[in-house]
Short mmCIF file of C-alpha atoms in Angstrom, two decimals:
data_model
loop_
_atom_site.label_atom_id
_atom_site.label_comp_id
_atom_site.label_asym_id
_atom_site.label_seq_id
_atom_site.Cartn_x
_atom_site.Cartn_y
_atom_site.Cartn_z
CA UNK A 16 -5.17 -13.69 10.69
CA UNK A 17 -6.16 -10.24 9.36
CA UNK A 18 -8.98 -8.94 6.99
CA UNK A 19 -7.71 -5.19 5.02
CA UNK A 20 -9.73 -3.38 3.03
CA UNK A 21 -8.81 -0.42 0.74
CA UNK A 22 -10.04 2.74 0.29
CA UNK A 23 -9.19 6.17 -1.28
CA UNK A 24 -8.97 5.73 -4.71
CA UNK A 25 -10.40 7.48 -7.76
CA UNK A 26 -9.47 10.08 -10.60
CA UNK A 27 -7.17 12.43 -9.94
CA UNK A 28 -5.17 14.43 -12.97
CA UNK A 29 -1.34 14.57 -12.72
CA UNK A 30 0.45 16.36 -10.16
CA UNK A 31 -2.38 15.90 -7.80
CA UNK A 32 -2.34 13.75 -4.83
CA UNK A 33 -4.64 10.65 -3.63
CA UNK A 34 -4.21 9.41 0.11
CA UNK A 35 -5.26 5.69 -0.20
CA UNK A 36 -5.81 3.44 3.57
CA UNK A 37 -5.74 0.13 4.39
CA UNK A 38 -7.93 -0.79 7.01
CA UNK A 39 -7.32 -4.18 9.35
CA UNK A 40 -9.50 -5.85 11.11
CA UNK A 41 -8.20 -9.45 12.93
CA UNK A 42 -5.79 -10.19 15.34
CA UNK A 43 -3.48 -8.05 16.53
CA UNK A 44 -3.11 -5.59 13.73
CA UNK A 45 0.20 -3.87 15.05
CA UNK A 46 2.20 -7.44 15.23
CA UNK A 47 1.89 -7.07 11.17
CA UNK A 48 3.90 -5.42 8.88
CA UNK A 49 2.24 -4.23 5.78
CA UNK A 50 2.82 -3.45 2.08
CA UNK A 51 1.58 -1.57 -0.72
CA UNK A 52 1.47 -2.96 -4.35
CA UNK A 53 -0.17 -2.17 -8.23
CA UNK A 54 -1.21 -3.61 -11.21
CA UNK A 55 -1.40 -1.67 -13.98
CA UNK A 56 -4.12 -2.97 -17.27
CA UNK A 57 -1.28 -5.75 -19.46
CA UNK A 58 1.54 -5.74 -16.61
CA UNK A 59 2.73 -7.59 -13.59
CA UNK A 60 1.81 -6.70 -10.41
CA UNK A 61 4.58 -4.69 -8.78
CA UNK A 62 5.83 -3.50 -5.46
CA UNK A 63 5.12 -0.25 -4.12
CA UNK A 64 6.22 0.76 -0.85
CA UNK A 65 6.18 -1.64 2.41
CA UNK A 66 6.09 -0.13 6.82
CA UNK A 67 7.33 -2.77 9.69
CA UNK A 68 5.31 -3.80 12.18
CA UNK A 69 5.87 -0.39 14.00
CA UNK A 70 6.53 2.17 11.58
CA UNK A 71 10.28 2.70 12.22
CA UNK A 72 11.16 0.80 9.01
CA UNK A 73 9.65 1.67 5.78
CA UNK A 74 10.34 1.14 1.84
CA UNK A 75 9.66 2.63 -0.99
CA UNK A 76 10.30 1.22 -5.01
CA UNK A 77 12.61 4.21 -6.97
CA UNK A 78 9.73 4.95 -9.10
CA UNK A 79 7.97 6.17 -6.31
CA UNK A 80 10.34 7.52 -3.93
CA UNK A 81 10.17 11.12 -3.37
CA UNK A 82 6.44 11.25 -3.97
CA UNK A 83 5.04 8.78 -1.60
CA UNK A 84 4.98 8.16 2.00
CA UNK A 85 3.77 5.16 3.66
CA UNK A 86 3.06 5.23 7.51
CA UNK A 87 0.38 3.13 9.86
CA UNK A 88 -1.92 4.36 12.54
CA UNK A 89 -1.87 1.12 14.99
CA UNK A 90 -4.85 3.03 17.49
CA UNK A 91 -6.80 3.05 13.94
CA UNK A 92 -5.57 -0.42 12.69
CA UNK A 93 -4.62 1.77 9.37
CA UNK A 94 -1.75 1.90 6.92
CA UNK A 95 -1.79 5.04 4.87
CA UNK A 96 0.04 5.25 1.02
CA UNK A 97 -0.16 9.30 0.67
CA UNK A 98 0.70 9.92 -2.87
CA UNK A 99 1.87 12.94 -4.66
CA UNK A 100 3.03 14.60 -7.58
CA UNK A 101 0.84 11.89 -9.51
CA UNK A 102 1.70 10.50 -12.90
CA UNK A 103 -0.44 9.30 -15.27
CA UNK A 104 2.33 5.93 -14.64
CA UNK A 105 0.91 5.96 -11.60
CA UNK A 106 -2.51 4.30 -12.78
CA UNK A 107 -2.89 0.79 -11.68
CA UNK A 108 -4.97 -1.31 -9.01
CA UNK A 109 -3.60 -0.43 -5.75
CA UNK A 110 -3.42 -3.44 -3.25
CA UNK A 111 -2.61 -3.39 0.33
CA UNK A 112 -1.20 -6.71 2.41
CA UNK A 113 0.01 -8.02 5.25
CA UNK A 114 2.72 -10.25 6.85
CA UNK A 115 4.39 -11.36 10.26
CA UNK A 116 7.53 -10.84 8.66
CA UNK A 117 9.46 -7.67 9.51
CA UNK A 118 9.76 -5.94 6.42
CA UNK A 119 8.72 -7.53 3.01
CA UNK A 120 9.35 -6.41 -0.76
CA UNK A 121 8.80 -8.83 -2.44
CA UNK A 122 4.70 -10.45 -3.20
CA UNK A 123 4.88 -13.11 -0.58
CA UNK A 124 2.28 -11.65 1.71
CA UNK A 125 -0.33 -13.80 3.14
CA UNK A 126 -3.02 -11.49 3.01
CA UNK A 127 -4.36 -9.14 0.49
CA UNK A 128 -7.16 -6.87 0.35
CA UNK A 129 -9.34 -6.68 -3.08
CA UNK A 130 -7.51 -3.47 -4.25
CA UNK A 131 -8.34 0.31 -5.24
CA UNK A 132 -8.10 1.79 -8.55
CA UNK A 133 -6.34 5.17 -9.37
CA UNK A 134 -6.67 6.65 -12.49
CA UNK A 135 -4.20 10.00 -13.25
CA UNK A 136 -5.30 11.67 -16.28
CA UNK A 137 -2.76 13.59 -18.20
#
């Protein structure tokens, strides 16, 4: 079991760059494997970028790749999404989760925190 929390959000105009953690709290926060995902205002909830339970695997969706990085801080029980080059795309509910599962692109997470909104003005 594992409680996350986001954080980092807010307005930022395009080409800028937001830095957006995912705190744990639980058991054993390095046995998980975490991933990133947003909802933009009418759409479906899509994937974002995903880091194994230590680090050495990550993934990234195309629309993102390039601009963000995903990486995790076990010592801090943290997963960081550091986002650049902003779009105003970009703009959507950012949601963190976690699995026992390796590596995992798809929704099927267990648990989910209750998001972060980033707005990108153009």
């Amino acid at each position: 079991q594992v409680q996350l929390q986001e954080s980092g959000g807010g307005l930022v105009q395009a080409g800028g760059s937001l830095r957006l953690s995912c705190a744990a709290s639980g058991r054993t926060f390095s046995n998980y494997a975490v991933g990133w995902f947003r909802q933009a205002p009418g759409k479906e909830r899509e994937f974002v970028a995903a880091i194994s339970w230590t680090g050495s695997g990550t993934s990234l969706a195309d629309s993102v790749k390039g601009r963000f990085t995903i990486s995790r801080d076990n010592a801090k029980t943290t997963v960081y999404l550091q986002m650049n080059s902003l779009k105003p795309e970009d703009t959507a509910v950012y949601y963190c989760a976690a699995t026992m599962a390796w590596l995992v692109t798809t929704g099927d997470y267990p648990y989910w925190g209750q998001g972060t909104q980033v707005t990108v003005s153009s």
